[in-house]
Coordinates of C-alpha atoms in Angstrom, one line a residue:
M16 CA 27.1 28.3 -134.7
P17 CA 27.4 31.6 -137.0
S18 CA 31.7 32.6 -137.2
R19 CA 32.2 35.7 -135.7
P20 CA 34.0 38.7 -138.0
L21 CA 37.2 38.7 -138.0
P22 CA 37.9 42.5 -136.7
R23 CA 38.9 45.3 -138.9
P24 CA 42.8 46.1 -138.6
G25 CA 43.4 49.6 -136.8
L26 CA 44.4 52.6 -137.9
S27 CA 48.0 52.1 -137.2
E28 CA 48.0 48.3 -138.3
R29 CA 46.9 49.8 -141.9
L30 CA 49.2 52.1 -141.6
G31 CA 52.3 49.7 -140.9
A32 CA 51.0 47.4 -143.4
S33 CA 50.8 50.3 -146.2
F34 CA 54.9 51.4 -145.1
R35 CA 55.9 47.9 -145.3
E36 CA 54.4 47.7 -148.9
T37 CA 55.8 50.6 -149.9
V38 CA 59.4 49.9 -148.8
G39 CA 59.5 46.2 -148.6
G40 CA 61.4 43.7 -150.8
L41 CA 64.0 46.1 -152.4
P42 CA 68.0 44.8 -152.5
Q43 CA 69.8 46.0 -149.7
A44 CA 72.6 47.9 -152.0
F45 CA 69.4 50.1 -152.8
W46 CA 69.0 51.3 -149.4
W47 CA 73.1 52.3 -148.5
L48 CA 72.5 54.3 -151.9
W49 CA 69.2 55.7 -150.5
L50 CA 71.1 56.5 -147.1
S51 CA 74.1 58.2 -149.1
T52 CA 71.6 60.4 -150.9
L53 CA 70.0 61.3 -147.8
V54 CA 73.2 62.6 -146.9
N55 CA 74.2 64.6 -149.3
R56 CA 70.9 66.0 -149.5
I57 CA 70.8 67.5 -145.8
G58 CA 74.0 69.1 -146.6
G59 CA 73.0 70.6 -149.5
F60 CA 72.8 74.1 -148.3
V61 CA 74.5 76.2 -151.1
V62 CA 72.5 75.7 -154.5
P63 CA 68.9 77.2 -153.2
F64 CA 70.8 80.4 -151.5
L65 CA 73.3 81.4 -154.0
A66 CA 71.0 83.9 -155.6
L67 CA 70.7 85.2 -152.1
Y68 CA 74.3 84.9 -151.3
L69 CA 75.1 87.0 -154.6
T70 CA 72.7 89.7 -154.4
L71 CA 72.1 90.5 -150.9
D72 CA 75.8 89.5 -149.2
R73 CA 78.0 89.8 -152.1
H74 CA 75.6 92.8 -153.8
F75 CA 76.0 91.1 -157.3
S76 CA 72.8 92.5 -159.7
P77 CA 69.9 89.4 -160.3
A78 CA 71.4 89.6 -163.6
F79 CA 74.7 88.8 -162.4
A80 CA 73.4 86.5 -160.2
G81 CA 71.3 84.6 -163.3
L82 CA 74.4 84.3 -165.0
V83 CA 76.6 82.3 -162.1
A84 CA 73.4 79.9 -162.0
S85 CA 73.7 79.2 -165.8
L86 CA 77.3 78.5 -165.7
Y87 CA 76.1 76.4 -162.8
G88 CA 73.6 74.6 -165.3
L89 CA 76.4 74.9 -167.9
G90 CA 78.9 72.6 -166.0
G91 CA 76.2 70.3 -165.4
S92 CA 75.1 69.7 -169.4
F93 CA 78.7 68.6 -169.8
A94 CA 78.5 66.4 -167.0
S95 CA 75.2 64.7 -167.8
V96 CA 76.8 63.2 -170.6
V97 CA 80.1 62.9 -169.5
G98 CA 78.9 61.0 -166.0
G99 CA 76.6 58.6 -168.9
V100 CA 79.5 57.3 -170.4
L101 CA 81.6 57.1 -167.6
A102 CA 79.0 54.8 -165.6
D103 CA 78.6 52.1 -169.0
R104 CA 82.4 52.4 -169.5
I105 CA 84.7 52.6 -166.2
G106 CA 82.0 51.7 -163.5
R107 CA 78.9 53.4 -161.8
R108 CA 80.9 53.3 -158.7
P109 CA 84.0 54.7 -159.5
T110 CA 82.3 57.7 -161.8
L111 CA 79.9 58.5 -158.3
L112 CA 83.1 58.8 -155.9
A113 CA 84.6 60.8 -158.2
A114 CA 82.0 63.3 -158.8
Q115 CA 81.4 63.4 -155.2
S116 CA 84.9 63.8 -153.9
G117 CA 85.3 66.9 -156.8
T118 CA 81.8 68.4 -155.7
A119 CA 82.6 69.1 -151.9
L120 CA 86.6 70.4 -153.0
A121 CA 84.4 72.8 -155.7
T122 CA 82.1 73.7 -153.5
L123 CA 84.2 74.6 -150.8
A124 CA 86.4 77.2 -153.2
L125 CA 83.1 78.5 -154.2
G126 CA 82.4 80.0 -150.4
L127 CA 86.1 81.1 -150.2
V128 CA 86.5 83.1 -153.8
H129 CA 85.6 86.9 -153.9
P130 CA 86.6 87.9 -158.4
A131 CA 83.4 88.0 -160.2
W132 CA 85.1 85.8 -162.8
A133 CA 86.4 83.4 -160.2
I134 CA 82.9 83.1 -158.5
A135 CA 81.7 81.9 -162.6
V136 CA 84.2 80.0 -162.6
A137 CA 83.9 77.5 -159.4
A138 CA 80.0 77.9 -160.1
A139 CA 80.6 76.3 -163.4
V140 CA 82.9 73.8 -161.5
V141 CA 80.3 72.7 -158.9
G142 CA 78.1 72.4 -161.8
F143 CA 80.1 69.9 -163.7
T144 CA 80.9 67.8 -160.2
G145 CA 77.3 67.9 -158.3
N146 CA 75.6 66.5 -161.7
A147 CA 78.4 64.1 -162.8
G148 CA 77.1 61.3 -160.3
R149 CA 73.3 61.9 -161.2
P150 CA 73.7 59.1 -164.3
A151 CA 75.2 56.7 -162.5
V152 CA 72.9 56.9 -159.3
S153 CA 69.8 56.3 -161.9
A154 CA 72.1 53.3 -163.7
I155 CA 72.6 51.5 -159.8
M156 CA 69.0 51.7 -159.5
A157 CA 68.1 50.6 -162.8
D158 CA 70.8 47.8 -161.9
L159 CA 69.1 46.9 -158.8
V160 CA 65.9 47.1 -158.8
P161 CA 63.3 45.3 -160.9
A162 CA 61.0 47.0 -164.0
V163 CA 57.8 46.6 -161.4
D164 CA 59.5 47.9 -158.6
R165 CA 61.1 51.0 -160.4
V166 CA 58.6 53.6 -159.7
R167 CA 58.7 52.9 -155.8
A168 CA 62.6 53.1 -155.9
Y169 CA 62.8 56.0 -157.3
S170 CA 59.6 57.6 -155.5
L171 CA 61.6 56.4 -152.4
N172 CA 64.9 58.3 -153.6
Y173 CA 63.3 61.3 -154.6
W174 CA 61.7 61.1 -151.0
A175 CA 65.7 60.8 -149.4
I176 CA 66.2 64.2 -151.4
N177 CA 63.2 66.0 -149.9
I178 CA 64.0 64.6 -146.5
G179 CA 67.3 66.5 -146.6
F180 CA 66.0 69.6 -148.7
A181 CA 63.1 69.6 -146.0
F182 CA 66.3 69.8 -143.3
S183 CA 68.9 72.0 -145.0
A184 CA 66.7 74.8 -146.3
A185 CA 65.4 75.6 -143.1
A186 CA 69.0 75.3 -141.6
A187 CA 70.3 76.9 -143.9
G188 CA 68.5 80.1 -143.5
L189 CA 69.1 80.1 -139.8
I190 CA 73.2 79.7 -140.8
A191 CA 73.1 82.5 -143.1
A192 CA 72.3 84.5 -140.4
H193 CA 75.8 83.7 -138.6
G194 CA 77.5 84.1 -142.3
Y195 CA 77.1 82.2 -145.5
L196 CA 80.6 81.0 -145.6
L197 CA 79.5 78.4 -143.2
L198 CA 76.9 77.0 -145.9
F199 CA 79.5 76.2 -148.0
V200 CA 81.9 74.7 -145.4
G201 CA 79.3 72.4 -144.4
D202 CA 77.7 71.4 -147.9
A203 CA 80.9 70.4 -148.7
A204 CA 81.8 68.1 -145.7
T205 CA 78.5 66.3 -145.8
T206 CA 79.1 65.8 -149.9
L207 CA 82.6 63.8 -148.8
L208 CA 80.7 61.9 -146.2
C209 CA 77.9 61.1 -148.7
A210 CA 81.3 59.9 -150.9
V211 CA 82.6 57.8 -147.2
V212 CA 78.8 56.1 -147.7
V213 CA 79.4 54.8 -151.0
F214 CA 83.2 53.9 -151.1
T215 CA 82.2 51.6 -148.0
R216 CA 78.9 50.4 -149.0
V217 CA 77.5 50.5 -152.5
P218 CA 79.3 47.8 -154.9
E219 CA 79.1 48.2 -158.6
T220 CA 76.5 47.4 -160.4
R221 CA 77.8 47.5 -164.0
P222 CA 76.7 44.0 -165.9
V223 CA 79.5 42.0 -166.3
H224 CA 79.0 41.1 -169.8
P225 CA 80.6 43.7 -172.4
P226 CA 78.1 45.4 -174.8
S227 CA 79.8 43.9 -177.4
Q228 CA 78.6 40.5 -176.1
R229 CA 77.7 37.4 -178.4
T230 CA 75.0 36.0 -178.6
A231 CA 73.7 32.7 -180.2
D232 CA 71.3 32.6 -182.8
Q233 CA 70.5 28.9 -181.5
Q234 CA 71.3 26.6 -179.0
A235 CA 72.0 23.7 -180.9
G236 CA 75.4 22.9 -181.7
G237 CA 76.9 24.6 -184.8
A238 CA 74.8 27.7 -183.9
R239 CA 75.3 30.7 -185.9
V240 CA 77.2 33.2 -183.6
T241 CA 76.6 36.9 -184.2
D242 CA 77.6 39.9 -182.5
K243 CA 75.4 42.2 -180.5
P244 CA 76.2 45.7 -181.2
A245 CA 77.0 48.3 -178.6
V246 CA 74.6 51.3 -178.3
G247 CA 76.8 54.3 -178.5
L248 CA 75.6 58.0 -177.4
G249 CA 74.5 58.4 -181.0
A250 CA 72.0 55.9 -181.2
V251 CA 70.2 57.3 -178.0
L252 CA 70.2 60.4 -180.1
R253 CA 68.6 58.7 -183.1
N254 CA 65.8 57.5 -180.5
P255 CA 62.9 60.0 -181.4
V256 CA 60.4 59.2 -178.8
F257 CA 63.4 59.5 -176.2
M258 CA 64.6 62.8 -177.9
A259 CA 61.3 63.9 -177.9
F260 CA 60.6 63.2 -174.3
V261 CA 63.7 64.5 -173.3
G262 CA 63.1 68.0 -175.1
L263 CA 59.5 68.0 -173.3
T264 CA 61.5 67.9 -169.9
F265 CA 63.5 70.3 -170.8
L266 CA 60.7 72.8 -170.9
T267 CA 59.5 71.5 -168.2
G268 CA 63.1 71.6 -166.4
C269 CA 62.7 75.8 -167.5
V270 CA 60.0 76.2 -165.6
D271 CA 61.1 75.0 -161.9
G272 CA 64.4 76.9 -163.0
Q273 CA 63.3 79.9 -163.9
G274 CA 60.8 79.7 -160.9
S275 CA 63.6 78.7 -158.5
M276 CA 65.8 81.7 -159.6
A277 CA 63.3 83.9 -159.3
L278 CA 61.6 83.2 -156.4
P279 CA 64.4 84.5 -153.8
I280 CA 65.4 87.4 -155.8
V281 CA 61.4 88.6 -155.6
M282 CA 61.0 87.6 -152.0
G283 CA 64.2 89.6 -151.0
H284 CA 63.4 92.8 -152.7
E285 CA 59.8 92.6 -151.0
G286 CA 61.4 92.8 -147.6
F287 CA 61.6 89.0 -146.8
S288 CA 64.8 87.9 -145.1
P289 CA 66.5 84.5 -145.5
T290 CA 65.1 82.8 -143.1
D291 CA 61.5 83.8 -144.6
Y292 CA 63.0 82.6 -147.7
G293 CA 64.1 79.1 -146.4
A294 CA 60.8 78.2 -143.9
V295 CA 58.9 78.8 -147.3
V296 CA 60.7 76.9 -149.9
S297 CA 61.4 74.3 -147.1
L298 CA 57.7 73.5 -147.3
N299 CA 58.5 72.0 -150.6
G300 CA 60.4 69.2 -149.0
V301 CA 58.4 68.9 -146.1
L302 CA 55.3 67.7 -148.3
I303 CA 57.1 65.6 -150.4
V304 CA 58.6 64.0 -147.3
L305 CA 54.8 63.5 -145.8
L306 CA 53.1 62.7 -149.2
Q307 CA 55.2 61.2 -151.6
I308 CA 55.0 57.5 -150.3
P309 CA 50.8 57.5 -149.4
L310 CA 51.2 59.3 -153.4
T311 CA 53.3 56.7 -155.0
R312 CA 50.6 53.9 -153.7
L313 CA 47.8 55.8 -155.1
V314 CA 49.3 56.2 -158.8
Q315 CA 51.0 53.2 -159.0
G316 CA 50.0 51.7 -162.3
R317 CA 48.1 54.7 -163.5
N318 CA 48.8 56.0 -167.0
R319 CA 52.2 57.9 -166.8
A320 CA 51.1 60.7 -170.1
A321 CA 48.2 61.7 -167.3
M322 CA 50.2 62.2 -165.0
L323 CA 53.0 63.7 -166.3
C324 CA 50.2 66.2 -167.6
A325 CA 48.9 67.0 -164.7
A326 CA 52.4 67.8 -163.1
S327 CA 53.2 70.3 -166.0
L328 CA 49.9 72.0 -165.6
L329 CA 50.5 72.2 -161.8
T330 CA 54.0 73.2 -161.6
G331 CA 53.0 76.4 -164.4
C332 CA 50.3 77.5 -162.4
G333 CA 52.0 77.2 -159.4
F334 CA 54.5 79.4 -160.1
G335 CA 52.0 81.4 -161.7
L336 CA 50.1 82.5 -158.7
T337 CA 53.4 84.0 -157.2
A338 CA 52.6 87.0 -159.4
F339 CA 49.7 87.8 -156.5
A340 CA 51.8 86.9 -153.9
G341 CA 52.4 89.6 -151.0
A342 CA 52.5 87.2 -147.4
A343 CA 54.8 84.7 -146.5
W344 CA 51.5 82.3 -146.3
F345 CA 50.4 82.8 -150.0
Y346 CA 54.0 82.1 -151.0
A347 CA 53.7 79.2 -149.3
L348 CA 50.1 78.0 -150.8
T349 CA 52.3 78.8 -154.5
V350 CA 54.9 76.2 -153.1
T351 CA 52.4 73.5 -152.1
V352 CA 50.8 73.5 -155.7
W353 CA 53.9 73.4 -157.7
T354 CA 55.5 70.7 -155.2
A355 CA 52.6 68.4 -156.0
G356 CA 53.5 69.0 -159.7
E357 CA 56.7 68.2 -158.8
M358 CA 55.8 64.3 -157.0
L359 CA 53.8 63.1 -159.7
R360 CA 56.8 64.2 -162.3
V361 CA 59.6 62.7 -161.0
P362 CA 59.1 59.4 -160.4
A363 CA 56.9 59.1 -163.7
G364 CA 59.7 60.3 -165.5
M365 CA 62.3 58.3 -164.0
A366 CA 60.5 55.3 -164.3
I367 CA 59.7 56.0 -168.6
V368 CA 63.4 56.8 -169.2
A369 CA 64.4 53.3 -167.3
E370 CA 62.1 51.4 -169.1
L371 CA 63.3 52.8 -172.7
S372 CA 66.7 52.4 -171.7
P373 CA 68.6 49.6 -173.1
V374 CA 70.5 47.2 -170.3
H375 CA 74.1 48.3 -171.3
A376 CA 72.6 51.6 -171.9
R377 CA 71.4 53.1 -169.2
G378 CA 74.0 55.3 -168.3
R379 CA 73.9 57.0 -171.9
Y380 CA 70.3 57.2 -171.1
Q381 CA 70.5 58.7 -167.9
G382 CA 73.3 61.0 -169.0
V383 CA 71.2 62.3 -172.0
Y384 CA 68.1 62.7 -169.4
S385 CA 70.0 64.7 -167.2
L386 CA 70.6 66.7 -169.6
A387 CA 67.1 67.9 -170.2
W388 CA 67.5 69.3 -166.3
T389 CA 71.1 70.3 -167.2
G390 CA 70.5 72.2 -170.3
A391 CA 67.3 74.0 -168.3
S392 CA 69.7 74.7 -165.3
F393 CA 71.9 76.8 -167.6
V394 CA 69.5 78.3 -170.0
A395 CA 66.2 78.8 -167.1
P396 CA 68.4 81.2 -164.5
L397 CA 70.0 83.3 -167.4
T398 CA 66.4 83.9 -169.0
A399 CA 64.6 84.5 -165.2
G400 CA 67.7 86.8 -164.8
L401 CA 67.0 89.1 -168.0
L402 CA 63.0 88.6 -167.5
L403 CA 63.5 90.3 -164.1
T404 CA 65.1 92.8 -165.2
A405 CA 63.2 94.1 -168.1
G406 CA 59.8 93.2 -167.1
G407 CA 59.8 92.5 -163.1
G408 CA 58.6 89.4 -161.8
D409 CA 55.3 88.9 -163.3
A410 CA 57.2 88.4 -166.8
V411 CA 58.7 85.2 -164.7
W412 CA 55.9 84.2 -163.8
T413 CA 53.9 84.6 -166.8
T414 CA 56.2 82.7 -169.0
C415 CA 56.2 79.8 -166.3
T416 CA 52.6 79.3 -166.6
L417 CA 52.5 79.3 -170.7
L418 CA 55.4 76.9 -171.0
G419 CA 54.0 74.4 -167.9
A420 CA 50.6 74.3 -170.5
V421 CA 52.9 73.6 -173.8
T422 CA 54.6 70.7 -171.9
A423 CA 51.1 69.2 -170.5
A424 CA 50.1 69.1 -174.2
G425 CA 53.3 67.6 -175.7
F426 CA 53.3 64.9 -172.8
V427 CA 49.8 64.6 -173.9
W428 CA 50.8 63.5 -177.8
L429 CA 53.8 61.5 -177.3
L430 CA 53.0 59.6 -174.8
R431 CA 49.1 59.0 -175.1
G432 CA 48.8 55.2 -176.2
R433 CA 52.8 54.2 -175.6
T434 CA 53.7 51.4 -173.3
P435 CA 57.2 51.4 -173.5
E436 CA 58.6 47.6 -174.2
P437 CA 59.5 45.7 -170.4
D438 CA 63.3 45.1 -169.7
P439 CA 64.9 41.9 -171.4
V440 CA 65.8 39.4 -168.5
P441 CA 68.6 41.3 -166.6
L442 CA 72.1 40.4 -167.1
P443 CA 74.0 39.1 -163.8
A444 CA 75.2 41.8 -161.9
R445 CA 78.3 41.8 -159.2
V446 CA 76.6 42.8 -156.3
P447 CA 77.6 40.9 -153.1
E448 CA 75.1 38.4 -151.7
N449 CA 75.8 39.5 -147.9
A450 CA 75.9 43.1 -148.2
D451 CA 74.8 44.6 -145.0
A452 CA 71.7 47.0 -145.5
P453 CA 71.3 49.7 -142.7
A454 CA 68.3 50.4 -140.3
V455 CA 66.2 52.0 -142.4
A456 CA 66.0 49.0 -144.7
A457 CA 64.4 46.9 -142.2
S458 CA 60.4 46.0 -142.9

């Protein structure tokens, strides 16, 4: 008697299996770090609304708002390198805790001060403290997660960032209607809560052995023993492939930074309210929350040069389309286009950096990579403010489109045919086996 074919699984079963494959098998400590990131981003009210706060509430010029945002980026530029070195020297966890505590205090100060010079100084401090912990977060993930799962892990972390952003951008628009100071207080409070999660649940993951560990050329008795040289910051800067990748990432960051700086100012001058802007820009987070996991599964194992090329074109063209926007729905369409580029770019870029980084220099490599973004966050708002003053929004959107095309060609040239070597066998890390995981880690 012929056997009956097995019934095909239903839609809910297929979705459940897909979700388990995406989130399952990752270390418990990763999920506590994921939760910490989520908490931090849920309360990230200030930075997206800083330009509106300065131009609409404090009545400063777009040029001054661009200067303040650039000083925020300048602080972040120093923090990326300092934070990366500290993550390798004193540990990932203490570096992250110090950065988060400092960010909470500096954010509150930024909302309380009134003179222009004090606002500028406070913004630079927030930029420093807010970015000093990023290399440590990236290094912890690289320490915890095997190379084969890193794109997935970075995508999930990026997913948490945008779950928080989707909430905070929409909520901040409503909160700002009752006073901008509430944004600063809420941001500071959630950053402190994030530090509590890290302090209580995230272990130190820095490799036990120092960078100068001694290695034997042979295992037999009498083997000659040599010193394994440490990887310093200079060695990172002399890596031509990595530094070219950082340079292209800097240009990509300039596209993001100029567009993000100009968008709220242009919408404000066209008569849109902070609530309108919050609703439009929150679409960025909503799309990533809904689509990042299925997109990650779709691009797993795909050519990363092609992913980064497509991401650059989508980002540049997305901001370029803003030149034709005049209604909220069209602004939402442009956000959708450049968000697609963002979803492709971030996990692929982070995975490439992790693969190019030696185990004992991950903090330094992540710090220099972060320098591309923080450096762009210094240059881009300043240039955006000048472009807005000189040529209006169209000058910004044209520049974004051209830079997107240049970076797309650059990624193809740099990465075509290049496959980073896999990580060596990882050294033991101080990760307790009995660390509890929150409910979100269940698979």
